JSON list of C-alpha atoms in Angstrom, two decimals:
[
{"chain": "O", "resi": 13, "resn": "SER", "atom": "CA", "xyz": [4.50, -8.73, -52.01]},
{"chain": "O", "resi": 14, "resn": "ASP", "atom": "CA", "xyz": [6.19, -11.62, -50.23]},
{"chain": "O", "resi": 15, "resn": "LEU", "atom": "CA", "xyz": [9.25, -9.75, -49.02]},
{"chain": "O", "resi": 16, "resn": "ASP", "atom": "CA", "xyz": [11.01, -12.71, -48.11]},
{"chain": "O", "resi": 17, "resn": "ASN", "atom": "CA", "xyz": [10.96, -13.84, -51.81]},
{"chain": "O", "resi": 18, "resn": "MET", "atom": "CA", "xyz": [13.54, -11.80, -53.58]},
{"chain": "O", "resi": 19, "resn": "GLU", "atom": "CA", "xyz": [12.10, -12.06, -57.05]},
{"chain": "O", "resi": 20, "resn": "ALA", "atom": "CA", "xyz": [8.36, -11.10, -55.64]},
{"chain": "O", "resi": 21, "resn": "ALA", "atom": "CA", "xyz": [10.01, -8.06, -53.88]},
{"chain": "O", "resi": 22, "resn": "ALA", "atom": "CA", "xyz": [11.85, -6.98, -57.03]},
{"chain": "O", "resi": 23, "resn": "THR", "atom": "CA", "xyz": [8.96, -7.35, -59.17]},
{"chain": "O", "resi": 24, "resn": "ALA", "atom": "CA", "xyz": [7.09, -4.61, -56.91]},
{"chain": "O", "resi": 25, "resn": "TYR", "atom": "CA", "xyz": [9.87, -2.37, -57.10]},
{"chain": "O", "resi": 26, "resn": "VAL", "atom": "CA", "xyz": [10.02, -2.76, -61.15]},
{"chain": "O", "resi": 27, "resn": "LEU", "atom": "CA", "xyz": [6.30, -2.04, -61.41]},
{"chain": "O", "resi": 28, "resn": "LEU", "atom": "CA", "xyz": [6.42, 0.65, -59.02]},
{"chain": "O", "resi": 29, "resn": "ALA", "atom": "CA", "xyz": [9.17, 2.47, -61.11]},
{"chain": "O", "resi": 30, "resn": "LEU", "atom": "CA", "xyz": [7.50, 1.87, -64.32]},
{"chain": "O", "resi": 31, "resn": "ILE", "atom": "CA", "xyz": [3.85, 2.70, -63.41]},
{"chain": "O", "resi": 32, "resn": "VAL", "atom": "CA", "xyz": [4.42, 6.04, -61.25]},
{"chain": "O", "resi": 33, "resn": "PRO", "atom": "CA", "xyz": [4.83, 8.28, -64.59]},
{"chain": "O", "resi": 34, "resn": "LYS", "atom": "CA", "xyz": [1.82, 6.91, -65.95]},
{"chain": "O", "resi": 35, "resn": "LEU", "atom": "CA", "xyz": [-0.46, 7.98, -63.19]},
{"chain": "O", "resi": 36, "resn": "VAL", "atom": "CA", "xyz": [-0.81, 11.44, -64.42]},
{"chain": "O", "resi": 37, "resn": "GLY", "atom": "CA", "xyz": [-2.36, 13.73, -62.03]},
{"chain": "O", "resi": 38, "resn": "GLY", "atom": "CA", "xyz": [-1.27, 12.03, -58.71]},
{"chain": "O", "resi": 39, "resn": "GLN", "atom": "CA", "xyz": [-0.17, 14.27, -55.86]},
{"chain": "O", "resi": 40, "resn": "LYS", "atom": "CA", "xyz": [2.92, 13.31, -54.25]},
{"chain": "O", "resi": 41, "resn": "ASN", "atom": "CA", "xyz": [1.46, 11.66, -51.17]},
{"chain": "O", "resi": 42, "resn": "ASN", "atom": "CA", "xyz": [-1.04, 9.76, -53.18]},
{"chain": "O", "resi": 43, "resn": "MET", "atom": "CA", "xyz": [1.74, 8.06, -55.32]},
{"chain": "O", "resi": 44, "resn": "PRO", "atom": "CA", "xyz": [1.84, 4.36, -55.31]},
{"chain": "O", "resi": 45, "resn": "ALA", "atom": "CA", "xyz": [4.19, 2.56, -52.61]},
{"chain": "O", "resi": 46, "resn": "VAL", "atom": "CA", "xyz": [5.41, -0.95, -51.68]},
{"chain": "O", "resi": 47, "resn": "LEU", "atom": "CA", "xyz": [4.22, -2.00, -48.11]},
{"chain": "O", "resi": 48, "resn": "GLN", "atom": "CA", "xyz": [7.11, -2.79, -45.88]},
{"chain": "O", "resi": 49, "resn": "LYS", "atom": "CA", "xyz": [6.90, -5.37, -43.00]},
{"chain": "O", "resi": 50, "resn": "ASP", "atom": "CA", "xyz": [4.89, -4.52, -39.96]},
{"chain": "O", "resi": 51, "resn": "ARG", "atom": "CA", "xyz": [3.11, -1.44, -41.69]},
{"chain": "O", "resi": 52, "resn": "SER", "atom": "CA", "xyz": [-0.63, -1.61, -42.04]},
{"chain": "O", "resi": 53, "resn": "VAL", "atom": "CA", "xyz": [-2.42, -0.74, -45.19]},
{"chain": "O", "resi": 54, "resn": "PRO", "atom": "CA", "xyz": [-3.71, 2.80, -44.92]},
{"chain": "O", "resi": 55, "resn": "ASP", "atom": "CA", "xyz": [-7.60, 3.47, -44.44]},
{"chain": "O", "resi": 56, "resn": "THR", "atom": "CA", "xyz": [-7.26, 5.89, -47.51]},
{"chain": "O", "resi": 57, "resn": "VAL", "atom": "CA", "xyz": [-5.73, 3.43, -50.07]},
{"chain": "O", "resi": 58, "resn": "CYS", "atom": "CA", "xyz": [-8.29, 3.28, -53.17]},
{"chain": "O", "resi": 59, "resn": "SER", "atom": "CA", "xyz": [-6.43, 0.39, -54.94]},
{"chain": "O", "resi": 60, "resn": "ALA", "atom": "CA", "xyz": [-3.84, -2.48, -54.24]},
{"chain": "O", "resi": 61, "resn": "LEU", "atom": "CA", "xyz": [-1.60, -4.58, -56.35]},
{"chain": "O", "resi": 62, "resn": "VAL", "atom": "CA", "xyz": [-1.53, -7.89, -55.26]},
{"chain": "O", "resi": 63, "resn": "ILE", "atom": "CA", "xyz": [2.15, -9.39, -56.21]},
{"chain": "O", "resi": 64, "resn": "CYS", "atom": "CA", "xyz": [1.15, -13.16, -56.50]},
{"chain": "O", "resi": 65, "resn": "SER", "atom": "CA", "xyz": [4.42, -15.58, -56.14]},
{"chain": "O", "resi": 66, "resn": "ASP", "atom": "CA", "xyz": [4.71, -19.25, -55.01]},
{"chain": "O", "resi": 67, "resn": "GLY", "atom": "CA", "xyz": [3.51, -19.46, -51.56]},
{"chain": "O", "resi": 68, "resn": "CYS", "atom": "CA", "xyz": [2.72, -15.85, -51.17]},
{"chain": "O", "resi": 69, "resn": "PHE", "atom": "CA", "xyz": [-0.50, -16.63, -49.38]},
{"chain": "O", "resi": 70, "resn": "LYS", "atom": "CA", "xyz": [0.94, -18.93, -46.82]},
{"chain": "O", "resi": 71, "resn": "GLN", "atom": "CA", "xyz": [2.77, -15.93, -45.47]},
{"chain": "O", "resi": 72, "resn": "PHE", "atom": "CA", "xyz": [1.03, -14.66, -42.53]},
{"chain": "O", "resi": 73, "resn": "GLN", "atom": "CA", "xyz": [2.03, -10.82, -43.14]},
{"chain": "O", "resi": 74, "resn": "PHE", "atom": "CA", "xyz": [0.84, -11.22, -46.66]},
{"chain": "O", "resi": 75, "resn": "GLY", "atom": "CA", "xyz": [-2.46, -12.81, -45.28]},
{"chain": "O", "resi": 76, "resn": "ASP", "atom": "CA", "xyz": [-2.87, -10.10, -42.87]},
{"chain": "O", "resi": 77, "resn": "TRP", "atom": "CA", "xyz": [-2.42, -7.19, -45.53]},
{"chain": "O", "resi": 78, "resn": "LEU", "atom": "CA", "xyz": [-5.00, -8.94, -47.63]},
{"chain": "O", "resi": 79, "resn": "MET", "atom": "CA", "xyz": [-7.23, -8.90, -44.60]},
{"chain": "O", "resi": 80, "resn": "GLN", "atom": "CA", "xyz": [-6.96, -5.40, -43.84]},
{"chain": "O", "resi": 81, "resn": "VAL", "atom": "CA", "xyz": [-7.58, -4.79, -47.72]},
{"chain": "O", "resi": 82, "resn": "ALA", "atom": "CA", "xyz": [-10.74, -6.70, -47.41]},
{"chain": "O", "resi": 83, "resn": "LYS", "atom": "CA", "xyz": [-12.39, -4.31, -44.64]},
{"chain": "O", "resi": 84, "resn": "LEU", "atom": "CA", "xyz": [-11.81, -1.32, -46.95]},
{"chain": "O", "resi": 85, "resn": "PRO", "atom": "CA", "xyz": [-14.87, -0.75, -48.92]},
{"chain": "O", "resi": 86, "resn": "GLY", "atom": "CA", "xyz": [-13.40, 1.51, -51.32]},
{"chain": "O", "resi": 87, "resn": "CYS", "atom": "CA", "xyz": [-10.39, -0.22, -52.10]},
{"chain": "O", "resi": 88, "resn": "CYS", "atom": "CA", "xyz": [-10.03, -2.54, -55.23]},
{"chain": "O", "resi": 89, "resn": "VAL", "atom": "CA", "xyz": [-7.62, -5.04, -56.02]},
{"chain": "O", "resi": 90, "resn": "LEU", "atom": "CA", "xyz": [-5.44, -6.50, -59.18]},
{"chain": "O", "resi": 91, "resn": "PRO", "atom": "CA", "xyz": [-3.41, -9.65, -59.06]},
{"chain": "O", "resi": 92, "resn": "ILE", "atom": "CA", "xyz": [-0.07, -9.13, -60.67]},
{"chain": "O", "resi": 93, "resn": "ILE", "atom": "CA", "xyz": [1.48, -12.80, -61.41]},
{"chain": "O", "resi": 94, "resn": "ALA", "atom": "CA", "xyz": [5.41, -12.40, -60.76]},
{"chain": "O", "resi": 95, "resn": "GLU", "atom": "CA", "xyz": [6.23, -15.82, -61.70]},
{"chain": "O", "resi": 96, "resn": "ASP", "atom": "CA", "xyz": [6.01, -18.32, -64.20]},
{"chain": "O", "resi": 97, "resn": "GLY", "atom": "CA", "xyz": [5.54, -21.13, -61.85]},
{"chain": "O", "resi": 98, "resn": "PHE", "atom": "CA", "xyz": [2.99, -19.50, -59.95]},
{"chain": "O", "resi": 99, "resn": "ARG", "atom": "CA", "xyz": [-0.46, -21.68, -59.74]},
{"chain": "O", "resi": 100, "resn": "PHE", "atom": "CA", "xyz": [-3.78, -20.47, -58.87]},
{"chain": "O", "resi": 101, "resn": "PRO", "atom": "CA", "xyz": [-4.95, -21.66, -55.64]},
{"chain": "O", "resi": 102, "resn": "SER", "atom": "CA", "xyz": [-7.01, -25.00, -55.92]},
{"chain": "O", "resi": 103, "resn": "PRO", "atom": "CA", "xyz": [-9.53, -26.35, -53.39]},
{"chain": "O", "resi": 104, "resn": "SER", "atom": "CA", "xyz": [-6.59, -28.85, -52.02]},
{"chain": "O", "resi": 105, "resn": "TYR", "atom": "CA", "xyz": [-4.63, -25.24, -51.66]},
{"chain": "O", "resi": 106, "resn": "TYR", "atom": "CA", "xyz": [-7.35, -23.84, -49.45]},
{"chain": "O", "resi": 107, "resn": "GLU", "atom": "CA", "xyz": [-7.47, -27.05, -47.18]},
{"chain": "O", "resi": 108, "resn": "GLU", "atom": "CA", "xyz": [-3.75, -26.68, -46.95]},
{"chain": "O", "resi": 109, "resn": "ILE", "atom": "CA", "xyz": [-3.86, -22.86, -46.11]},
{"chain": "O", "resi": 110, "resn": "SER", "atom": "CA", "xyz": [-6.75, -23.84, -43.18]},
{"chain": "O", "resi": 111, "resn": "GLY", "atom": "CA", "xyz": [-4.50, -26.13, -41.58]},
{"chain": "O", "resi": 112, "resn": "MET", "atom": "CA", "xyz": [-1.27, -23.76, -41.10]},
{"chain": "O", "resi": 113, "resn": "PRO", "atom": "CA", "xyz": [-0.14, -22.94, -37.65]},
{"chain": "O", "resi": 114, "resn": "GLN", "atom": "CA", "xyz": [1.22, -19.45, -38.95]},
{"chain": "O", "resi": 115, "resn": "LEU", "atom": "CA", "xyz": [-2.19, -18.34, -40.41]},
{"chain": "O", "resi": 116, "resn": "GLU", "atom": "CA", "xyz": [-4.23, -19.35, -37.15]},
{"chain": "O", "resi": 117, "resn": "MET", "atom": "CA", "xyz": [-4.40, -15.55, -36.03]},
{"chain": "O", "resi": 118, "resn": "LEU", "atom": "CA", "xyz": [-6.39, -14.70, -39.60]},
{"chain": "O", "resi": 119, "resn": "ASP", "atom": "CA", "xyz": [-10.27, -15.29, -39.84]},
{"chain": "O", "resi": 120, "resn": "LEU", "atom": "CA", "xyz": [-9.33, -18.50, -42.21]},
{"chain": "O", "resi": 121, "resn": "PRO", "atom": "CA", "xyz": [-13.03, -18.51, -43.66]},
{"chain": "O", "resi": 122, "resn": "ILE", "atom": "CA", "xyz": [-12.85, -14.79, -44.80]},
{"chain": "O", "resi": 123, "resn": "TYR", "atom": "CA", "xyz": [-9.14, -15.02, -45.85]},
{"chain": "O", "resi": 124, "resn": "ILE", "atom": "CA", "xyz": [-10.03, -17.82, -48.03]},
{"chain": "O", "resi": 125, "resn": "ARG", "atom": "CA", "xyz": [-13.06, -15.89, -49.61]},
{"chain": "O", "resi": 126, "resn": "ALA", "atom": "CA", "xyz": [-10.71, -12.84, -49.88]},
{"chain": "O", "resi": 127, "resn": "ILE", "atom": "CA", "xyz": [-8.14, -14.89, -51.74]},
{"chain": "O", "resi": 128, "resn": "LYS", "atom": "CA", "xyz": [-11.19, -16.23, -54.33]},
{"chain": "O", "resi": 129, "resn": "ALA", "atom": "CA", "xyz": [-12.18, -12.61, -54.84]},
{"chain": "O", "resi": 130, "resn": "VAL", "atom": "CA", "xyz": [-8.71, -11.56, -55.82]},
{"chain": "O", "resi": 131, "resn": "PHE", "atom": "CA", "xyz": [-8.96, -14.00, -58.62]},
{"chain": "O", "resi": 132, "resn": "GLN", "atom": "CA", "xyz": [-12.42, -12.77, -59.98]},
{"chain": "O", "resi": 133, "resn": "GLU", "atom": "CA", "xyz": [-10.41, -10.29, -61.77]},
{"chain": "O", "resi": 134, "resn": "ILE", "atom": "CA", "xyz": [-8.04, -11.02, -64.74]},
{"chain": "O", "resi": 135, "resn": "ALA", "atom": "CA", "xyz": [-4.72, -11.17, -63.83]},
{"chain": "O", "resi": 136, "resn": "VAL", "atom": "CA", "xyz": [-1.80, -9.29, -65.25]},
{"chain": "O", "resi": 137, "resn": "VAL", "atom": "CA", "xyz": [1.40, -11.04, -65.52]},
{"chain": "O", "resi": 138, "resn": "PHE", "atom": "CA", "xyz": [4.41, -8.85, -64.83]},
{"chain": "O", "resi": 139, "resn": "SER", "atom": "CA", "xyz": [7.51, -10.79, -64.43]},
{"chain": "O", "resi": 140, "resn": "PRO", "atom": "CA", "xyz": [10.77, -8.78, -65.40]},
{"chain": "O", "resi": 141, "resn": "GLN", "atom": "CA", "xyz": [13.12, -12.05, -64.43]},
{"chain": "O", "resi": 142, "resn": "ASN", "atom": "CA", "xyz": [11.52, -13.85, -67.36]},
{"chain": "O", "resi": 143, "resn": "TYR", "atom": "CA", "xyz": [14.11, -14.28, -70.22]},
{"chain": "O", "resi": 144, "resn": "SER", "atom": "CA", "xyz": [11.50, -13.22, -72.44]},
{"chain": "O", "resi": 145, "resn": "SER", "atom": "CA", "xyz": [10.60, -9.88, -71.04]},
{"chain": "O", "resi": 146, "resn": "THR", "atom": "CA", "xyz": [11.66, -6.77, -72.93]},
{"chain": "O", "resi": 147, "resn": "GLN", "atom": "CA", "xyz": [11.59, -3.13, -71.65]},
{"chain": "O", "resi": 148, "resn": "GLU", "atom": "CA", "xyz": [8.95, -2.68, -74.15]},
{"chain": "O", "resi": 149, "resn": "ASP", "atom": "CA", "xyz": [6.77, -5.49, -72.95]},
{"chain": "O", "resi": 150, "resn": "LEU", "atom": "CA", "xyz": [7.00, -4.53, -69.57]},
{"chain": "O", "resi": 151, "resn": "ASP", "atom": "CA", "xyz": [6.31, -0.94, -70.32]},
{"chain": "O", "resi": 152, "resn": "LEU", "atom": "CA", "xyz": [3.09, -1.92, -71.77]},
{"chain": "O", "resi": 153, "resn": "ARG", "atom": "CA", "xyz": [2.10, -4.18, -69.04]},
{"chain": "O", "resi": 154, "resn": "ALA", "atom": "CA", "xyz": [2.61, -1.16, -66.52]},
{"chain": "O", "resi": 155, "resn": "LYS", "atom": "CA", "xyz": [0.14, 0.89, -68.64]},
{"chain": "O", "resi": 156, "resn": "GLN", "atom": "CA", "xyz": [-2.36, -1.94, -68.68]},
{"chain": "O", "resi": 157, "resn": "VAL", "atom": "CA", "xyz": [-2.20, -1.98, -64.82]},
{"chain": "O", "resi": 158, "resn": "ALA", "atom": "CA", "xyz": [-2.16, 2.11, -64.65]},
{"chain": "O", "resi": 159, "resn": "TRP", "atom": "CA", "xyz": [-5.44, 1.96, -66.88]},
{"chain": "O", "resi": 160, "resn": "ARG", "atom": "CA", "xyz": [-7.25, -0.61, -64.68]},
{"chain": "O", "resi": 161, "resn": "ILE", "atom": "CA", "xyz": [-6.84, 0.75, -61.39]},
{"chain": "O", "resi": 162, "resn": "SER", "atom": "CA", "xyz": [-7.58, 4.23, -62.74]},
{"chain": "O", "resi": 163, "resn": "SER", "atom": "CA", "xyz": [-10.66, 3.30, -64.90]},
{"chain": "O", "resi": 164, "resn": "GLY", "atom": "CA", "xyz": [-12.96, 2.46, -61.99]},
{"chain": "O", "resi": 165, "resn": "ALA", "atom": "CA", "xyz": [-14.16, -0.58, -63.24]},
{"chain": "O", "resi": 166, "resn": "LEU", "atom": "CA", "xyz": [-12.62, -2.82, -60.67]},
{"chain": "O", "resi": 167, "resn": "LYS", "atom": "CA", "xyz": [-14.82, -3.65, -57.32]},
{"chain": "O", "resi": 168, "resn": "SER", "atom": "CA", "xyz": [-13.71, -3.64, -54.12]},
{"chain": "O", "resi": 169, "resn": "LEU", "atom": "CA", "xyz": [-12.40, -6.65, -52.38]},
{"chain": "O", "resi": 170, "resn": "TYR", "atom": "CA", "xyz": [-15.14, -6.01, -49.67]},
{"chain": "O", "resi": 171, "resn": "GLN", "atom": "CA", "xyz": [-18.19, -5.66, -52.11]},
{"chain": "O", "resi": 172, "resn": "LYS", "atom": "CA", "xyz": [-17.04, -9.13, -53.78]},
{"chain": "O", "resi": 173, "resn": "ILE", "atom": "CA", "xyz": [-16.78, -10.87, -50.39]},
{"chain": "O", "resi": 174, "resn": "MET", "atom": "CA", "xyz": [-20.15, -9.24, -49.11]},
{"chain": "O", "resi": 175, "resn": "ALA", "atom": "CA", "xyz": [-21.60, -10.38, -52.17]},
{"chain": "O", "resi": 176, "resn": "LYS", "atom": "CA", "xyz": [-20.64, -13.64, -51.58]},
{"chain": "O", "resi": 177, "resn": "ASP", "atom": "CA", "xyz": [-22.25, -13.52, -48.21]},
{"chain": "O", "resi": 178, "resn": "ASP", "atom": "CA", "xyz": [-25.59, -12.50, -49.68]},
{"chain": "O", "resi": 179, "resn": "ASP", "atom": "CA", "xyz": [-25.36, -15.11, -52.19]},
{"chain": "O", "resi": 180, "resn": "GLU", "atom": "CA", "xyz": [-24.78, -17.80, -49.59]},
{"chain": "O", "resi": 181, "resn": "ALA", "atom": "CA", "xyz": [-27.87, -16.54, -47.46]},
{"chain": "O", "resi": 182, "resn": "GLY", "atom": "CA", "xyz": [-30.02, -16.57, -50.47]},
{"chain": "O", "resi": 183, "resn": "ASP", "atom": "CA", "xyz": [-28.90, -20.33, -50.94]},
{"chain": "O", "resi": 184, "resn": "ALA", "atom": "CA", "xyz": [-29.95, -21.23, -47.37]},
{"chain": "O", "resi": 185, "resn": "ALA", "atom": "CA", "xyz": [-33.12, -19.27, -47.83]},
{"chain": "O", "resi": 186, "resn": "VAL", "atom": "CA", "xyz": [-34.13, -21.08, -50.86]},
{"chain": "O", "resi": 187, "resn": "ALA", "atom": "CA", "xyz": [-32.96, -24.45, -49.09]},
{"chain": "O", "resi": 188, "resn": "GLY", "atom": "CA", "xyz": [-34.98, -23.70, -46.12]},
{"chain": "O", "resi": 189, "resn": "ASP", "atom": "CA", "xyz": [-38.15, -23.13, -48.34]},
{"chain": "O", "resi": 190, "resn": "GLY", "atom": "CA", "xyz": [-37.74, -26.38, -50.05]},
{"chain": "O", "resi": 191, "resn": "GLU", "atom": "CA", "xyz": [-37.44, -24.98, -53.49]},
{"chain": "O", "resi": 192, "resn": "LYS", "atom": "CA", "xyz": [-35.47, -27.11, -56.18]},
{"chain": "O", "resi": 193, "resn": "LYS", "atom": "CA", "xyz": [-34.79, -24.57, -58.91]},
{"chain": "O", "resi": 194, "resn": "ALA", "atom": "CA", "xyz": [-31.20, -23.13, -58.70]},
{"chain": "O", "resi": 195, "resn": "LEU", "atom": "CA", "xyz": [-30.98, -19.44, -57.46]},
{"chain": "O", "resi": 196, "resn": "GLU", "atom": "CA", "xyz": [-29.87, -17.13, -59.89]},
{"chain": "O", "resi": 197, "resn": "ASP", "atom": "CA", "xyz": [-27.24, -14.49, -59.21]},
{"chain": "O", "resi": 198, "resn": "ALA", "atom": "CA", "xyz": [-28.48, -11.28, -58.71]},
{"chain": "O", "resi": 199, "resn": "PRO", "atom": "CA", "xyz": [-26.58, -8.46, -60.53]},
{"chain": "O", "resi": 200, "resn": "SER", "atom": "CA", "xyz": [-24.91, -6.21, -58.17]},
{"chain": "O", "resi": 201, "resn": "ASN", "atom": "CA", "xyz": [-26.00, -2.54, -58.06]},
{"chain": "O", "resi": 202, "resn": "LEU", "atom": "CA", "xyz": [-22.98, -1.30, -56.26]},
{"chain": "O", "resi": 203, "resn": "VAL", "atom": "CA", "xyz": [-20.46, 0.58, -58.58]},
{"chain": "O", "resi": 204, "resn": "MET", "atom": "CA", "xyz": [-16.98, 1.71, -57.34]},
{"chain": "O", "resi": 205, "resn": "PRO", "atom": "CA", "xyz": [-16.93, 5.59, -57.69]},
{"chain": "O", "resi": 206, "resn": "THR", "atom": "CA", "xyz": [-13.59, 6.45, -59.91]},
{"chain": "O", "resi": 207, "resn": "PRO", "atom": "CA", "xyz": [-11.23, 8.23, -57.59]},
{"chain": "O", "resi": 208, "resn": "GLU", "atom": "CA", "xyz": [-10.05, 11.51, -58.57]},
{"chain": "O", "resi": 209, "resn": "GLN", "atom": "CA", "xyz": [-6.61, 10.66, -57.33]},
{"chain": "O", "resi": 210, "resn": "VAL", "atom": "CA", "xyz": [-5.26, 7.21, -57.08]},
{"chain": "O", "resi": 211, "resn": "LEU", "atom": "CA", "xyz": [-3.90, 6.29, -53.95]},
{"chain": "O", "resi": 212, "resn": "GLU", "atom": "CA", "xyz": [-2.27, 2.65, -54.28]},
{"chain": "O", "resi": 213, "resn": "GLU", "atom": "CA", "xyz": [-0.49, 0.08, -52.17]},
{"chain": "O", "resi": 214, "resn": "MET", "atom": "CA", "xyz": [1.46, -2.93, -53.54]},
{"chain": "O", "resi": 215, "resn": "PHE", "atom": "CA", "xyz": [2.07, -6.01, -51.57]}
]
């Protein structure tokens, strides 16, 4: 989460408290954690919950964490919408990001691909600060999150970005050959194995 955003940080900790009891069979050192500033994403992480709040993708720390996850072949990602006011990134949003000085140290083309790849998964709305959110509602949503990250159905961010590279390479080859018909997306034969134990980070 964007730890400078108090509501986003609070959302991460509320979700953490609700999700831990639902991850049955996990060992103590394999339980979820909220990433703290200046900490790196462990190489052994199997899943990451991305707490999405207004402006989160414009923060360097947040972007750096996402880039670290994008390099892990076995780490799937699930977006969590923490605010009613969150807006999914648009083309103009990506243009804005590309010109931000605080993000210059990131590989911006890959970063933008990573953001797009995050939202290839259906996001879960989890907003404890919303006046209409009840304990029962939050608990149900936490169960949904636990099931989805444990099911093995989510593909890793790395796989999605690499698939995008393959698609673009195929498009370039077709253009070079002068073919006019649209290139159909080839079905992926990559399936993320179901982890025996869920090691999860939230950011």
